[in-house]
PDB file of C-alpha atoms in Angstrom:
ATOM      1  CA  MET A 538       0.000   0.000   0.000  1.00 39.00           C
ATOM      2  CA  ALA A 539       1.146   3.557  -0.633  1.00 41.00           C
ATOM      3  CA  ASP A 540       0.419   4.512   2.964  1.00 49.00           C
ATOM      4  CA  GLU A 541      -1.827   3.434   5.807  1.00 61.00           C
ATOM      5  CA  GLY A 542      -4.670   5.737   4.716  1.00 84.00           C
ATOM      6  CA  SER A 543      -5.120   4.283   1.224  1.00 90.00           C
ATOM      7  CA  VAL A 544      -6.155   1.014  -0.383  1.00 95.00           C
ATOM      8  CA  ARG A 545      -6.226  -0.420  -3.928  1.00 96.00           C
ATOM      9  CA  VAL A 546      -9.266   0.713  -5.897  1.00 96.00           C
ATOM     10  CA  ASP A 547     -10.225  -2.800  -7.053  1.00 95.00           C
ATOM     11  CA  LEU A 548     -10.109  -4.066  -3.471  1.00 96.00           C
ATOM     12  CA  TRP A 549     -12.159  -1.113  -2.191  1.00 96.00           C
ATOM     13  CA  ILE A 550     -14.824  -1.473  -4.929  1.00 96.00           C
ATOM     14  CA  TRP A 551     -15.239  -5.126  -4.009  1.00 96.00           C
ATOM     15  CA  SER A 552     -15.158  -4.419  -0.253  1.00 95.00           C
ATOM     16  CA  VAL A 553     -17.990  -1.875  -0.373  1.00 95.00           C
ATOM     17  CA  ARG A 554     -20.056  -4.152  -2.620  1.00 94.00           C
ATOM     18  CA  LEU A 555     -20.153  -2.058  -5.794  1.00 94.00           C
ATOM     19  CA  LEU A 556     -19.213  -5.239  -7.699  1.00 95.00           C
ATOM     20  CA  LYS A 557     -19.804  -8.845  -6.653  1.00 95.00           C
ATOM     21  CA  THR A 558     -16.298 -10.259  -7.044  1.00 95.00           C
ATOM     22  CA  ARG A 559     -12.781  -8.933  -6.828  1.00 94.00           C
ATOM     23  CA  SER A 560     -12.044 -10.318 -10.280  1.00 96.00           C
ATOM     24  CA  GLN A 561     -14.975  -8.288 -11.668  1.00 96.00           C
ATOM     25  CA  ALA A 562     -13.549  -5.185 -10.009  1.00 95.00           C
ATOM     26  CA  THR A 563     -10.101  -5.856 -11.441  1.00 96.00           C
ATOM     27  CA  ALA A 564     -11.541  -6.492 -14.904  1.00 96.00           C
ATOM     28  CA  ALA A 565     -13.577  -3.279 -14.728  1.00 96.00           C
ATOM     29  CA  CYS A 566     -10.417  -1.329 -13.896  1.00 96.00           C
ATOM     30  CA  ARG A 567      -8.461  -2.947 -16.707  1.00 96.00           C
ATOM     31  CA  GLY A 568     -11.329  -2.302 -19.128  1.00 95.00           C
ATOM     32  CA  GLY A 569     -11.415   1.411 -18.355  1.00 94.00           C
ATOM     33  CA  HIS A 570     -14.761   1.336 -16.531  1.00 96.00           C
ATOM     34  CA  VAL A 571     -13.385   2.779 -13.287  1.00 96.00           C
ATOM     35  CA  ARG A 572     -12.279   6.381 -12.785  1.00 96.00           C
ATOM     36  CA  VAL A 573     -10.784   7.909  -9.648  1.00 96.00           C
ATOM     37  CA  ASN A 574     -10.994  11.707  -9.497  1.00 95.00           C
ATOM     38  CA  ASP A 575     -11.818  11.778 -13.244  1.00 94.00           C
ATOM     39  CA  GLU A 576      -8.704   9.795 -14.184  1.00 95.00           C
ATOM     40  CA  ARG A 577      -8.775   6.266 -15.548  1.00 96.00           C
ATOM     41  CA  ALA A 578      -7.785   3.885 -12.766  1.00 96.00           C
ATOM     42  CA  LYS A 579      -5.630   0.767 -12.868  1.00 96.00           C
ATOM     43  CA  PRO A 580      -6.471  -1.973 -10.343  1.00 95.00           C
ATOM     44  CA  ALA A 581      -3.632  -0.874  -8.021  1.00 95.00           C
ATOM     45  CA  THR A 582      -4.561   2.825  -8.028  1.00 96.00           C
ATOM     46  CA  PRO A 583      -4.757   3.949  -4.394  1.00 96.00           C
ATOM     47  CA  VAL A 584      -7.941   5.546  -3.055  1.00 96.00           C
ATOM     48  CA  LYS A 585      -8.198   7.553   0.137  1.00 95.00           C
ATOM     49  CA  PRO A 586     -11.043   9.317   1.938  1.00 95.00           C
ATOM     50  CA  GLY A 587     -12.462  12.168  -0.146  1.00 95.00           C
ATOM     51  CA  ASP A 588     -11.715  10.584  -3.548  1.00 95.00           C
ATOM     52  CA  GLU A 589     -14.527  10.315  -6.096  1.00 96.00           C
ATOM     53  CA  VAL A 590     -14.853   6.882  -7.713  1.00 96.00           C
ATOM     54  CA  ARG A 591     -16.963   6.285 -10.836  1.00 96.00           C
ATOM     55  CA  VAL A 592     -17.810   2.698 -11.783  1.00 96.00           C
ATOM     56  CA  ARG A 593     -19.660   1.842 -14.993  1.00 94.00           C
ATOM     57  CA  HIS A 594     -21.314  -1.582 -14.745  1.00 91.00           C
ATOM     58  CA  GLU A 595     -24.295  -3.147 -16.537  1.00 86.00           C
ATOM     59  CA  GLY A 596     -25.229   0.052 -18.341  1.00 82.00           C
ATOM     60  CA  ARG A 597     -25.311   2.184 -15.200  1.00 88.00           C
ATOM     61  CA  GLU A 598     -22.734   4.548 -13.766  1.00 92.00           C
ATOM     62  CA  ARG A 599     -22.230   4.610 -10.000  1.00 94.00           C
ATOM     63  CA  ILE A 600     -20.650   7.773  -8.600  1.00 95.00           C
ATOM     64  CA  VAL A 601     -19.433   7.426  -5.014  1.00 96.00           C
ATOM     65  CA  VAL A 602     -17.197   9.407  -2.681  1.00 96.00           C
ATOM     66  CA  VAL A 603     -14.873   7.453  -0.409  1.00 95.00           C
ATOM     67  CA  LYS A 604     -15.715   8.133   3.224  1.00 95.00           C
ATOM     68  CA  LYS A 605     -13.618   5.403   4.805  1.00 94.00           C
ATOM     69  CA  VAL A 606     -11.156   2.894   3.386  1.00 94.00           C
ATOM     70  CA  ILE A 607     -11.612  -0.769   4.177  1.00 94.00           C
ATOM     71  CA  ARG A 608      -9.532  -3.729   3.066  1.00 91.00           C
ATOM     72  CA  LYS A 609     -11.913  -6.625   3.724  1.00 93.00           C
ATOM     73  CA  ARG A 610     -15.418  -7.306   2.490  1.00 93.00           C
ATOM     74  CA  VAL A 611     -17.975  -6.407   5.135  1.00 91.00           C
ATOM     75  CA  GLY A 612     -21.738  -6.565   5.522  1.00 92.00           C
ATOM     76  CA  ALA A 613     -23.960  -4.242   3.516  1.00 92.00           C
ATOM     77  CA  PRO A 614     -24.856  -1.895   6.426  1.00 94.00           C
ATOM     78  CA  VAL A 615     -21.166  -1.397   7.288  1.00 93.00           C
ATOM     79  CA  ALA A 616     -20.233  -0.986   3.607  1.00 93.00           C
ATOM     80  CA  ALA A 617     -22.870   1.746   3.209  1.00 93.00           C
ATOM     81  CA  GLU A 618     -21.110   3.755   5.935  1.00 94.00           C
ATOM     82  CA  CYS A 619     -17.853   3.731   3.928  1.00 93.00           C
ATOM     83  CA  LEU A 620     -19.158   5.705   0.954  1.00 95.00           C
ATOM     84  CA  VAL A 621     -21.432   8.552  -0.084  1.00 95.00           C
ATOM     85  CA  ASP A 622     -23.519   7.557  -3.110  1.00 93.00           C
ATOM     86  CA  ASN A 623     -24.012  10.441  -5.567  1.00 93.00           C
ATOM     87  CA  SER A 624     -25.273   8.218  -8.394  1.00 91.00           C
ATOM     88  CA  PRO A 625     -28.271   9.256 -10.454  1.00 89.00           C
ATOM     89  CA  PRO A 626     -31.282   7.065  -9.694  1.00 87.00           C
ATOM     90  CA  PRO A 627     -31.651   4.012 -11.915  1.00 80.00           C
ATOM     91  CA  PRO A 628     -34.226   4.303 -14.690  1.00 72.00           C
ATOM     92  CA  PRO A 629     -37.660   2.930 -13.773  1.00 72.00           C
ATOM     93  CA  ARG A 630     -38.237  -0.629 -14.879  1.00 66.00           C
ATOM     94  CA  GLY A 631     -41.070   0.400 -17.212  1.00 60.00           C
ATOM     95  CA  VAL A 632     -38.777   2.682 -19.194  1.00 57.00           C
ATOM     96  CA  LEU A 633     -36.388  -0.113 -20.061  1.00 57.00           C
ATOM     97  CA  MET A 634     -36.723  -1.462 -23.558  1.00 59.00           C
ATOM     98  CA  PRO A 635     -39.093  -4.432 -23.786  1.00 62.00           C
ATOM     99  CA  VAL A 636     -37.495  -7.668 -24.855  1.00 66.00           C
ATOM    100  CA  ALA A 637     -38.775  -9.064 -28.123  1.00 64.00           C
ATOM    101  CA  ARG A 638     -40.252 -12.521 -27.601  1.00 74.00           C
ATOM    102  CA  ARG A 639     -40.600 -15.104 -30.313  1.00 74.00           C
ATOM    103  CA  GLU A 640     -42.899 -18.064 -30.306  1.00 81.00           C
ATOM    104  CA  ARG A 641     -41.328 -21.228 -29.031  1.00 82.00           C
ATOM    105  CA  GLY A 642     -39.993 -23.271 -31.921  1.00 80.00           C
ATOM    106  CA  ALA A 643     -40.107 -20.348 -34.372  1.00 82.00           C
ATOM    107  CA  GLY A 644     -36.361 -20.624 -34.947  1.00 85.00           C
ATOM    108  CA  ARG A 645     -33.910 -17.858 -35.614  1.00 86.00           C
ATOM    109  CA  PRO A 646     -35.199 -14.528 -36.881  1.00 84.00           C
ATOM    110  CA  THR A 647     -34.897 -14.016 -40.609  1.00 89.00           C
ATOM    111  CA  LYS A 648     -33.110 -11.070 -42.154  1.00 93.00           C
ATOM    112  CA  ARG A 649     -36.474  -9.404 -42.680  1.00 92.00           C
ATOM    113  CA  ASP A 650     -37.425  -9.972 -39.012  1.00 87.00           C
ATOM    114  CA  ARG A 651     -34.122  -8.478 -37.846  1.00 88.00           C
ATOM    115  CA  ARG A 652     -34.590  -5.402 -40.020  1.00 92.00           C
ATOM    116  CA  GLU A 653     -38.081  -4.859 -38.624  1.00 89.00           C
ATOM    117  CA  LEU A 654     -36.753  -5.158 -35.062  1.00 85.00           C
ATOM    118  CA  GLU A 655     -33.962  -2.661 -35.805  1.00 89.00           C
ATOM    119  CA  ARG A 656     -36.500  -0.237 -37.310  1.00 90.00           C
ATOM    120  CA  LEU A 657     -38.726  -0.507 -34.224  1.00 86.00           C
ATOM    121  CA  ARG A 658     -35.749   0.026 -31.883  1.00 85.00           C
ATOM    122  CA  ALA A 659     -34.672   3.110 -33.836  1.00 87.00           C
ATOM    123  CA  LEU A 660     -38.200   4.541 -33.629  1.00 85.00           C
ATOM    124  CA  ASP A 661     -38.349   3.832 -29.897  1.00 82.00           C
ATOM    125  CA  GLN A 662     -34.986   5.544 -29.325  1.00 83.00           C
ATOM    126  CA  LEU A 663     -36.109   8.549 -31.370  1.00 83.00           C
ATOM    127  CA  ALA A 664     -39.306   8.850 -29.319  1.00 82.00           C
ATOM    128  CA  ALA A 665     -37.322   8.549 -26.066  1.00 80.00           C
ATOM    129  CA  SER A 666     -34.914  11.277 -27.097  1.00 79.00           C
ATOM    130  CA  ARG A 667     -37.797  13.566 -28.035  1.00 79.00           C
ATOM    131  CA  ARG A 668     -39.428  12.936 -24.634  1.00 78.00           C
ATOM    132  CA  ALA A 669     -36.146  13.777 -22.939  1.00 76.00           C
ATOM    133  CA  GLN A 670     -35.888  17.077 -24.824  1.00 77.00           C
ATOM    134  CA  ASP A 671     -39.385  18.182 -23.745  1.00 69.00           C
TER     135      ASP A 671
END
């Protein structure tokens, strides 16, 4: 460790339960999905109290401020005391794009089916962006 008041970012992300496994945290750092104080973080980047950590996972960005550094995984109530969550709220479940369902045994979609699905998705995205502008 750099000093007693810091800990590796991948270890801290896993300890405060932002990601389920330490290997996921390490992979997120290597993939460029973790930023510490607006700088891309390697797995061994040290974090200390007051640092802002941004983690992008499963289409959502979590923005947290380090309140306390911990080196071991702890229970959820204790982990919540170690960070300040400034993340935007997740989108409501109804806003998420509906999954296209095919009849059982219908096989793979044809080229025509795929083009129709892409056209519908593009229209849905256009409508969503217009709603956001209003």
